[in-house]
Amino acid sequence: MGVFKVKGGKKLSGSLTIQGAKNSALPILAATLLIKDKSVLHNCPDLTDVSAALKILVMLGCVCVRDDNTVIVDARDAANFEISKELMREMRSSVVFLGAMISRMGRAVITNPGGCELGPRPIDLHISSLKQLGVLVEEADDKIICTAPKGIIGSEIRLDFPSVGATENIIIAACISKGTTVIKNAAKEPEISDLADFLNRAGGKVKGAGSSVVTIEGVNRLYSTEHRVLPDRIVAATYLCAAALTGGEIRLKDCNAVNMMSLLDFFTQIGCMVKSNGKEICIRGKEIYRPTKQIITDVYPAFPTDAGPIVVPLFSKIGGVQSIKETIFQNRFRYISELNKFGANMRLEGDTAVSFGAVKLKATEVKCTDLRGGAALVLAALCCEGESIINDIHHIERGYCNMHKCLNAIGGNATISEV
Ligand code: UD1
């Protein structure tokens, strides 16, 4: 088990290049299964979740090679159609492989992803959408068995909720199909547009990605292609917060500010100086910030649920009451009790976490509860004098490439050790 040791109290300054987005890389890797040839993905982050996705591709019969941040997937010989329980458990979002497997192999067997750290993770929208595309679904014990005896047949699908994963599964499943599929109330997250860009580069006909109506005109086949994964907006937000928390000043390179407007607005409203030319973001922090209106997490373009835990440590520097309401995941706030071990003055009120004024955080020992909650603890440690110990960092390694090295590159003092 990995442990992060962070000696905080230093202003961070310098520049960082932002890694590719995990939430883009995962569905795109699933989509490579549709291409009976090689796909080349640049800027593909080296993360445990991405490794799990590559293991799934290998299990399905693909050959995957990583060279630094470039991954090549050769899906010519893919023929298997079952993902093991172990791999499903390793990465619950492996459900995004469902549409790809059914399209390519005509069938798919996965185990029910069940609950995760953030609460129940139902896949009812994925399943009901695939059924509308002609997929037959059976459940036996904990297995979900899908077949498409007549192939994927285009249809109009209205999602009850704009689920990111369900939108991705439908787009991937419908790309090679008979007829046209229209998704209404589709998720609009930038990672959906990135997936559509990848598929269109390979010969797909996906229109409207990034809006609430996505149209997929089925094609007969896709072709070998290369794609650069878009920058990770949540990782970018994490380092912006690191600078803001320590009163430092950093420049992020290779990020996409247009995808981060709700976040950048928040930093500006509390009093950070934020400048951007679109591809780079500069932030200058202060010692103390002013409260702003309640943050309410919601689907894009609203404030992202994944960035909630990232900005909460900053509440300790906000001189007044500041709150955040979570609307997407039930168990998002498990990290708050760990954050309070640093001396944060936070209270949970149902789906809302409230901070009651600025406090000086003190170094302590804590445990990561989940990916973004874990990142929040590292951020809190950065503004404490002395050494903090953060346990169970495997959660963080699911989504951050070399977080300690990135922090040290901007003047931090973080090390990783195994216990
Ligand atoms: C993706 C992201 C995750 C992010 C989330 C919301 C990836 C790999 N993960 O997760 O980091 O936090 O979007 O932006 O891209 N739901 C149902 N039934 C379903 C599907 C979803 O009830 O069939 C519910 C979920 O329980 C959750 C909400 O809808 O409460 C959002 O889920 P969804 O948008 O599907 O998120 P993911 O794709 O799982």
Coordinates of C-alpha atoms and ligand atoms in Angstrom, one line a residue:
M1 CA 0.0 0.0 0.0
G2 CA 1.4 3.4 -1.0
V3 CA 1.7 6.3 1.3
F4 CA 2.2 10.0 0.4
K5 CA 4.3 12.2 2.7
V6 CA 3.8 15.9 2.1
K7 CA 5.8 18.6 3.8
G8 CA 3.6 21.7 3.3
G9 CA 3.7 25.3 4.0
K10 CA 5.5 26.5 0.9
K11 CA 4.1 28.7 -1.8
L12 CA 4.0 26.7 -5.0
S13 CA 5.2 28.4 -8.2
G14 CA 6.2 27.4 -11.7
S15 CA 4.6 25.7 -14.7
L16 CA 3.1 22.3 -15.3
T17 CA 1.9 20.4 -18.4
I18 CA -1.5 18.8 -17.8
Q19 CA -1.9 15.0 -18.5
G20 CA -4.5 13.5 -20.8
A21 CA -8.0 13.0 -19.4
K22 CA -8.7 9.6 -17.7
N23 CA -12.4 10.0 -18.4
S24 CA -11.7 10.5 -22.1
A25 CA -9.0 7.8 -22.5
L26 CA -11.3 5.1 -21.0
P27 CA -14.2 5.3 -23.4
I28 CA -11.8 5.9 -26.3
L29 CA -9.9 2.7 -25.4
A30 CA -13.2 0.8 -25.3
A31 CA -14.0 2.2 -28.7
T32 CA -10.7 1.0 -30.2
L33 CA -12.4 -2.5 -30.1
L34 CA -14.6 -1.4 -33.0
I35 CA -11.6 -0.9 -35.3
K36 CA -10.3 -4.1 -36.8
D37 CA -6.9 -2.5 -37.1
K38 CA -4.5 -0.3 -35.1
S39 CA -5.5 2.7 -33.1
V40 CA -2.9 5.1 -31.8
L41 CA -3.7 7.2 -28.8
H42 CA -1.4 10.1 -27.8
N43 CA -1.5 11.8 -24.5
C44 CA -3.0 8.7 -23.0
P45 CA -2.3 9.0 -19.2
D46 CA -0.4 6.2 -17.4
L47 CA -2.9 5.5 -14.6
T48 CA -4.0 2.4 -12.9
D49 CA -7.5 2.8 -14.4
V50 CA -6.0 3.1 -17.8
S51 CA -3.9 0.0 -17.1
A52 CA -7.1 -1.8 -16.1
A53 CA -8.7 -0.8 -19.4
L54 CA -5.7 -2.1 -21.3
K55 CA -5.9 -5.4 -19.4
I56 CA -9.6 -5.7 -20.5
L57 CA -8.6 -5.1 -24.1
V58 CA -5.9 -7.8 -23.8
M59 CA -8.4 -10.2 -22.2
L60 CA -10.7 -9.6 -25.2
G61 CA -7.8 -10.5 -27.6
C62 CA -6.2 -7.1 -28.5
V63 CA -2.5 -6.4 -28.5
C64 CA -1.7 -3.2 -26.5
V65 CA 1.6 -1.5 -26.4
R66 CA 2.5 1.6 -24.4
D67 CA 5.4 3.9 -25.3
D68 CA 5.5 6.7 -22.8
N69 CA 2.2 8.5 -23.3
T70 CA 1.3 6.8 -26.6
V71 CA -0.8 3.7 -26.6
I72 CA -1.3 1.5 -29.6
V73 CA -4.2 -0.9 -29.6
D74 CA -4.3 -3.6 -32.3
A75 CA -7.8 -5.0 -32.2
R76 CA -7.6 -7.2 -35.3
D77 CA -7.8 -10.5 -33.5
A78 CA -10.2 -9.5 -30.7
A79 CA -12.7 -12.3 -30.3
N80 CA -13.5 -12.8 -26.6
F81 CA -16.6 -11.2 -25.1
E82 CA -16.4 -11.6 -21.3
I83 CA -14.8 -9.3 -18.7
S84 CA -13.8 -11.1 -15.5
K85 CA -15.3 -10.2 -12.1
E86 CA -11.8 -9.2 -10.9
L87 CA -11.4 -6.6 -13.7
M88 CA -14.9 -5.4 -13.3
R89 CA -14.1 -4.8 -9.6
E90 CA -10.8 -3.2 -10.4
M91 CA -12.5 -0.5 -12.5
R92 CA -16.3 -0.1 -12.1
S93 CA -16.5 2.1 -15.2
S94 CA -15.5 -0.9 -17.3
V95 CA -19.2 -1.0 -18.1
V96 CA -18.3 1.4 -20.9
F97 CA -16.8 -1.7 -22.7
L98 CA -20.3 -3.2 -23.0
G99 CA -21.4 -1.3 -26.1
A100 CA -18.1 -2.0 -27.8
M101 CA -18.1 -5.7 -27.1
I102 CA -21.7 -6.1 -28.3
S103 CA -21.0 -4.2 -31.5
R104 CA -17.8 -6.1 -32.3
M105 CA -18.5 -9.6 -31.1
G106 CA -22.3 -9.6 -31.2
R107 CA -22.4 -10.4 -27.5
A108 CA -20.9 -9.4 -24.1
V109 CA -20.8 -10.8 -20.6
I110 CA -19.9 -8.6 -17.7
T111 CA -20.6 -8.8 -13.9
N112 CA -22.8 -6.3 -12.3
P113 CA -20.5 -3.4 -11.2
G114 CA -22.5 -3.0 -8.0
G115 CA -21.7 -0.2 -5.6
C116 CA -18.5 1.9 -5.5
E117 CA -16.8 4.4 -3.1
L118 CA -19.2 7.1 -4.2
G119 CA -22.4 5.1 -3.6
P120 CA -24.6 2.8 -5.7
R121 CA -23.6 2.7 -9.3
P122 CA -26.6 1.5 -11.2
I123 CA -26.4 0.8 -14.9
D124 CA -30.1 0.7 -15.7
L125 CA -29.7 3.6 -18.3
H126 CA -27.0 1.7 -20.1
I127 CA -29.0 -1.5 -20.2
S128 CA -32.3 0.1 -21.2
S129 CA -30.6 2.1 -24.0
L130 CA -28.8 -0.9 -25.4
K131 CA -32.2 -2.8 -25.4
Q132 CA -33.6 0.0 -27.5
L133 CA -30.7 -0.7 -30.0
G134 CA -31.9 -4.3 -30.4
V135 CA -29.7 -5.9 -27.7
L136 CA -31.2 -8.7 -25.6
V137 CA -30.1 -8.6 -22.0
E138 CA -30.3 -11.5 -19.5
E139 CA -29.2 -11.5 -15.9
A140 CA -27.9 -14.7 -14.3
D141 CA -26.4 -14.7 -10.8
D142 CA -24.2 -11.6 -10.8
K143 CA -23.6 -11.8 -14.6
I144 CA -25.2 -9.6 -17.3
I145 CA -25.3 -11.4 -20.6
C146 CA -26.0 -9.3 -23.7
T147 CA -26.6 -10.5 -27.3
A148 CA -27.5 -8.7 -30.5
P149 CA -28.8 -11.4 -32.8
K150 CA -29.7 -9.0 -35.5
G151 CA -26.8 -6.6 -34.9
I152 CA -27.2 -3.1 -33.6
I153 CA -30.3 -1.3 -34.9
G154 CA -30.5 2.5 -34.8
S155 CA -33.2 4.0 -32.6
E156 CA -34.3 7.1 -30.8
I157 CA -33.3 7.1 -27.2
R158 CA -34.4 9.6 -24.5
L159 CA -32.2 9.4 -21.4
D160 CA -34.1 10.1 -18.1
F161 CA -30.8 11.5 -16.8
P162 CA -27.8 12.7 -19.0
S163 CA -25.5 9.9 -17.8
V164 CA -22.0 10.3 -19.1
G165 CA -21.3 6.5 -19.3
A166 CA -24.7 5.6 -20.8
T167 CA -24.2 8.3 -23.5
E168 CA -20.8 6.9 -24.3
N169 CA -22.0 3.3 -24.4
I170 CA -24.8 4.3 -26.9
I171 CA -22.5 6.3 -29.1
I172 CA -19.9 3.4 -29.2
A173 CA -22.6 0.7 -29.7
A174 CA -24.4 2.7 -32.5
C175 CA -21.3 3.7 -34.4
I176 CA -21.3 0.6 -36.6
S177 CA -25.0 -0.2 -37.0
K178 CA -27.9 -0.3 -39.3
G179 CA -29.8 3.0 -39.4
T180 CA -29.5 6.2 -37.3
T181 CA -29.6 6.6 -33.6
V182 CA -30.6 9.8 -31.9
I183 CA -29.8 10.4 -28.2
K184 CA -32.0 13.0 -26.5
N185 CA -31.0 14.4 -23.2
A186 CA -27.4 13.2 -23.9
A187 CA -24.6 14.1 -21.5
K188 CA -22.7 17.1 -22.8
E189 CA -19.3 16.6 -21.0
P190 CA -16.2 17.5 -23.1
E191 CA -15.1 13.9 -22.8
I192 CA -18.1 12.9 -24.9
S193 CA -17.0 15.3 -27.7
D194 CA -13.5 13.8 -27.5
L195 CA -14.9 10.3 -28.0
A196 CA -17.0 11.5 -30.9
D197 CA -13.9 13.1 -32.4
F198 CA -12.0 9.9 -32.2
L199 CA -14.8 7.9 -33.8
N200 CA -15.3 10.4 -36.6
R201 CA -11.6 10.4 -37.3
A202 CA -11.9 6.6 -37.7
G203 CA -14.8 7.1 -40.2
G204 CA -17.8 7.2 -37.8
K205 CA -20.7 9.6 -38.3
V206 CA -21.4 11.1 -34.9
K207 CA -22.9 14.6 -34.9
G208 CA -24.0 16.9 -32.0
A209 CA -21.6 15.6 -29.4
G210 CA -21.3 18.2 -26.7
S211 CA -25.0 19.2 -27.1
S212 CA -28.0 17.4 -25.6
V213 CA -29.0 15.8 -28.9
V214 CA -26.4 13.4 -30.4
T215 CA -27.1 11.7 -33.8
I216 CA -25.1 8.7 -34.8
E217 CA -25.5 7.5 -38.4
G218 CA -24.5 3.9 -38.5
V219 CA -21.5 3.0 -40.8
N220 CA -20.3 -0.4 -41.9
R221 CA -16.8 -0.2 -40.6
L222 CA -14.2 2.0 -39.0
Y223 CA -10.6 2.5 -40.0
S224 CA -7.2 2.8 -38.3
T225 CA -6.6 6.2 -36.8
E226 CA -4.6 8.4 -34.5
H227 CA -6.0 10.6 -31.8
R228 CA -4.7 12.9 -29.0
V229 CA -6.6 12.6 -25.8
L230 CA -7.9 15.9 -24.5
P231 CA -6.3 17.5 -21.3
D232 CA -7.8 16.5 -18.0
R233 CA -9.9 19.3 -16.6
I234 CA -10.1 17.8 -13.1
V235 CA -6.3 17.4 -12.8
A236 CA -5.9 20.9 -14.1
A237 CA -8.3 22.1 -11.4
T238 CA -6.3 20.2 -8.8
Y239 CA -3.1 22.0 -9.5
L240 CA -4.8 25.4 -9.7
C241 CA -6.1 24.7 -6.2
A242 CA -2.7 23.7 -5.0
A243 CA -1.4 27.2 -6.1
A244 CA -4.5 29.0 -4.6
L245 CA -4.1 27.1 -1.3
T246 CA -0.5 28.0 -0.8
G247 CA -0.8 31.6 -2.0
G248 CA 1.4 30.7 -5.0
E249 CA 1.4 31.3 -8.7
I250 CA 1.5 28.7 -11.4
R251 CA 1.0 28.4 -15.1
L252 CA -0.7 25.3 -16.6
K253 CA 0.2 24.4 -20.1
D254 CA -1.7 22.1 -22.4
C255 CA -5.1 22.6 -20.8
N256 CA -8.4 23.6 -22.2
A257 CA -9.9 26.6 -20.4
V258 CA -13.1 26.6 -22.3
N259 CA -14.0 23.2 -20.7
M260 CA -13.3 24.7 -17.2
M261 CA -15.5 27.8 -17.1
S262 CA -17.5 27.0 -14.0
L263 CA -14.2 26.2 -12.2
L264 CA -12.4 29.3 -13.3
D265 CA -15.4 31.4 -12.3
F266 CA -15.2 30.0 -8.8
F267 CA -11.5 30.8 -8.4
T268 CA -12.1 34.3 -9.7
Q269 CA -15.1 34.9 -7.5
I270 CA -13.2 34.0 -4.3
G271 CA -10.4 36.4 -5.3
C272 CA -7.7 34.5 -7.2
M273 CA -6.3 36.2 -10.2
V274 CA -6.9 33.9 -13.2
K275 CA -5.7 34.5 -16.7
S276 CA -6.0 32.3 -19.8
N277 CA -5.4 32.3 -23.5
G278 CA -7.5 29.2 -23.9
K279 CA -4.6 26.6 -23.9
E280 CA -2.8 27.9 -20.9
I281 CA -4.1 29.0 -17.5
C282 CA -2.3 31.2 -15.0
I283 CA -3.4 31.6 -11.4
R284 CA -2.1 33.8 -8.6
G285 CA -3.4 32.9 -5.1
K286 CA -3.7 35.0 -1.9
E287 CA -3.5 34.4 1.8
I288 CA -7.3 34.7 2.4
Y289 CA -10.3 34.5 0.2
R290 CA -13.9 35.8 0.2
P291 CA -16.9 33.6 0.3
T292 CA -19.0 33.1 -2.8
K293 CA -22.4 31.7 -3.5
Q294 CA -23.0 28.1 -2.7
I295 CA -21.3 25.7 -5.2
I296 CA -23.8 23.2 -6.6
T297 CA -22.3 20.3 -8.5
D298 CA -24.3 19.2 -11.6
V299 CA -23.9 17.9 -15.1
Y300 CA -21.7 19.9 -17.6
P301 CA -21.4 22.9 -18.0
A302 CA -22.3 23.3 -14.3
F303 CA -19.7 22.7 -11.6
P304 CA -18.3 19.1 -12.0
T305 CA -19.0 16.7 -9.2
D306 CA -15.4 15.4 -9.5
A307 CA -14.0 18.9 -8.8
G308 CA -16.1 19.3 -5.6
P309 CA -13.5 17.6 -3.3
I310 CA -10.7 19.4 -5.1
V311 CA -12.0 22.9 -4.1
V312 CA -13.2 22.1 -0.6
P313 CA -9.8 22.3 1.1
L314 CA -9.7 25.9 -0.1
F315 CA -12.7 26.6 2.1
S316 CA -10.2 26.7 5.0
K317 CA -8.9 29.9 3.5
I318 CA -12.3 31.5 2.9
G319 CA -13.2 34.0 5.6
G320 CA -16.9 33.3 6.0
V321 CA -19.5 30.6 5.5
Q322 CA -19.0 28.6 2.3
S323 CA -20.9 25.6 1.2
I324 CA -21.1 23.0 -1.5
K325 CA -24.1 20.9 -2.5
E326 CA -23.6 17.6 -4.2
T327 CA -26.3 16.5 -6.6
I328 CA -24.8 13.6 -8.5
F329 CA -23.3 11.0 -6.1
Q330 CA -24.7 10.0 -2.7
N331 CA -21.4 9.2 -1.0
R332 CA -19.3 12.0 -2.3
F333 CA -18.4 13.5 1.1
R334 CA -16.6 10.5 2.7
Y335 CA -13.4 12.5 2.7
I336 CA -14.8 15.4 4.9
S337 CA -14.2 13.5 8.2
E338 CA -10.5 13.0 7.1
L339 CA -10.3 16.6 6.1
N340 CA -11.5 17.6 9.5
K341 CA -8.5 15.8 11.0
F342 CA -6.4 18.6 9.6
G343 CA -8.5 21.0 11.7
A344 CA -10.9 22.0 8.9
N345 CA -14.1 23.4 10.3
M346 CA -16.6 21.5 8.0
R347 CA -20.0 20.1 8.8
L348 CA -22.1 17.8 6.7
E349 CA -25.8 18.7 6.3
G350 CA -27.4 16.0 4.1
D351 CA -26.2 16.6 0.5
T352 CA -24.3 19.8 1.5
A353 CA -20.9 20.4 3.2
V354 CA -20.5 23.7 5.0
S355 CA -17.4 25.4 6.2
F356 CA -17.6 28.0 8.9
G357 CA -14.7 30.4 8.3
A358 CA -11.0 30.3 7.7
V359 CA -8.8 28.1 9.9
K360 CA -5.1 27.2 9.9
L361 CA -4.8 23.6 8.9
K362 CA -2.3 21.4 10.8
A363 CA -0.3 18.5 9.5
T364 CA -1.7 15.1 10.4
E365 CA -2.2 11.5 9.2
V366 CA -5.2 10.6 7.1
K367 CA -6.5 7.9 4.7
C368 CA -7.8 8.4 1.2
T369 CA -11.5 7.3 0.8
D370 CA -11.7 7.7 -3.0
L371 CA -9.9 9.2 -5.9
R372 CA -10.9 12.9 -5.7
G373 CA -11.3 12.8 -1.9
G374 CA -7.8 11.5 -1.7
A375 CA -6.5 14.4 -3.9
A376 CA -8.3 16.8 -1.5
L377 CA -6.2 15.4 1.4
V378 CA -3.0 16.0 -0.5
L379 CA -4.1 19.5 -1.2
A380 CA -4.9 20.1 2.4
A381 CA -1.5 18.8 3.4
L382 CA 0.2 21.4 1.1
C383 CA -0.8 24.3 3.2
C384 CA 0.1 22.8 6.6
E385 CA 3.5 23.4 8.3
G386 CA 5.2 20.1 8.9
E387 CA 4.7 16.6 7.4
S388 CA 1.4 15.0 6.7
I389 CA 1.0 11.3 5.9
I390 CA -1.7 10.3 3.5
N391 CA -2.4 6.5 3.4
D392 CA -4.2 4.4 0.7
I393 CA -3.0 6.4 -2.2
H394 CA -3.9 3.7 -4.7
H395 CA -7.2 5.7 -5.0
I396 CA -5.2 8.7 -6.2
E397 CA -3.1 6.7 -8.6
R398 CA -6.4 5.8 -10.5
G399 CA -6.5 9.4 -11.8
Y400 CA -3.2 11.3 -11.3
C401 CA 0.0 10.6 -13.1
N402 CA 3.0 11.1 -10.8
M403 CA 1.2 13.6 -8.5
H404 CA 4.2 13.9 -6.2
K405 CA 6.5 14.7 -9.1
C406 CA 4.1 17.3 -10.5
L407 CA 3.9 18.9 -7.0
N408 CA 7.7 18.8 -6.6
A409 CA 8.1 20.4 -10.0
I410 CA 6.3 23.5 -8.7
G411 CA 8.2 23.7 -5.4
G412 CA 6.3 21.1 -3.3
N413 CA 7.9 18.5 -1.1
A414 CA 6.1 15.2 -1.6
T415 CA 7.3 11.6 -1.5
I416 CA 5.8 8.2 -2.0
S417 CA 6.7 5.2 0.0
E418 CA 5.4 1.7 0.3
V419 CA 4.3 0.3 3.6
Ligands
UD1_1 C1 -18.5 9.7 -15.2 C2 -17.1 9.9 -14.8 C3 -17.1 10.3 -13.3 C4 -17.9 11.5 -13.1 C5 -19.4 11.2 -13.6 C6 -20.3 12.4 -13.5 C7 -15.9 8.4 -16.2 C8 -15.0 7.1 -16.3 N1 -16.4 8.7 -15.0 O1 -19.0 8.6 -14.5 O2 -15.7 10.6 -13.0 O3 -18.0 11.7 -11.7 O4 -19.3 10.8 -15.0 O5 -19.7 13.5 -14.2 O6 -16.1 9.1 -17.2 N2 -26.8 6.7 -13.0 C9 -27.9 5.9 -12.9 N3 -28.1 4.9 -13.8 C10 -27.3 4.7 -14.9 C11 -26.1 5.5 -15.0 C12 -25.9 6.5 -14.1 O7 -28.7 6.0 -12.0 O8 -27.5 3.7 -15.7 C13 -26.6 7.7 -12.0 C14 -25.3 7.4 -11.2 O9 -25.5 6.6 -10.1 C15 -24.9 8.8 -10.8 C16 -25.4 9.7 -11.9 O10 -26.3 8.9 -12.7 O11 -25.7 9.2 -9.6 C17 -24.2 10.1 -12.8 O12 -23.7 9.0 -13.4 P1 -22.9 9.0 -14.9 O13 -23.1 10.4 -15.5 O14 -23.4 7.8 -15.6 O15 -21.4 8.9 -14.4 P2 -20.4 7.8 -14.9 O16 -20.4 7.7 -16.4 O17 -20.5 6.6 -14.0

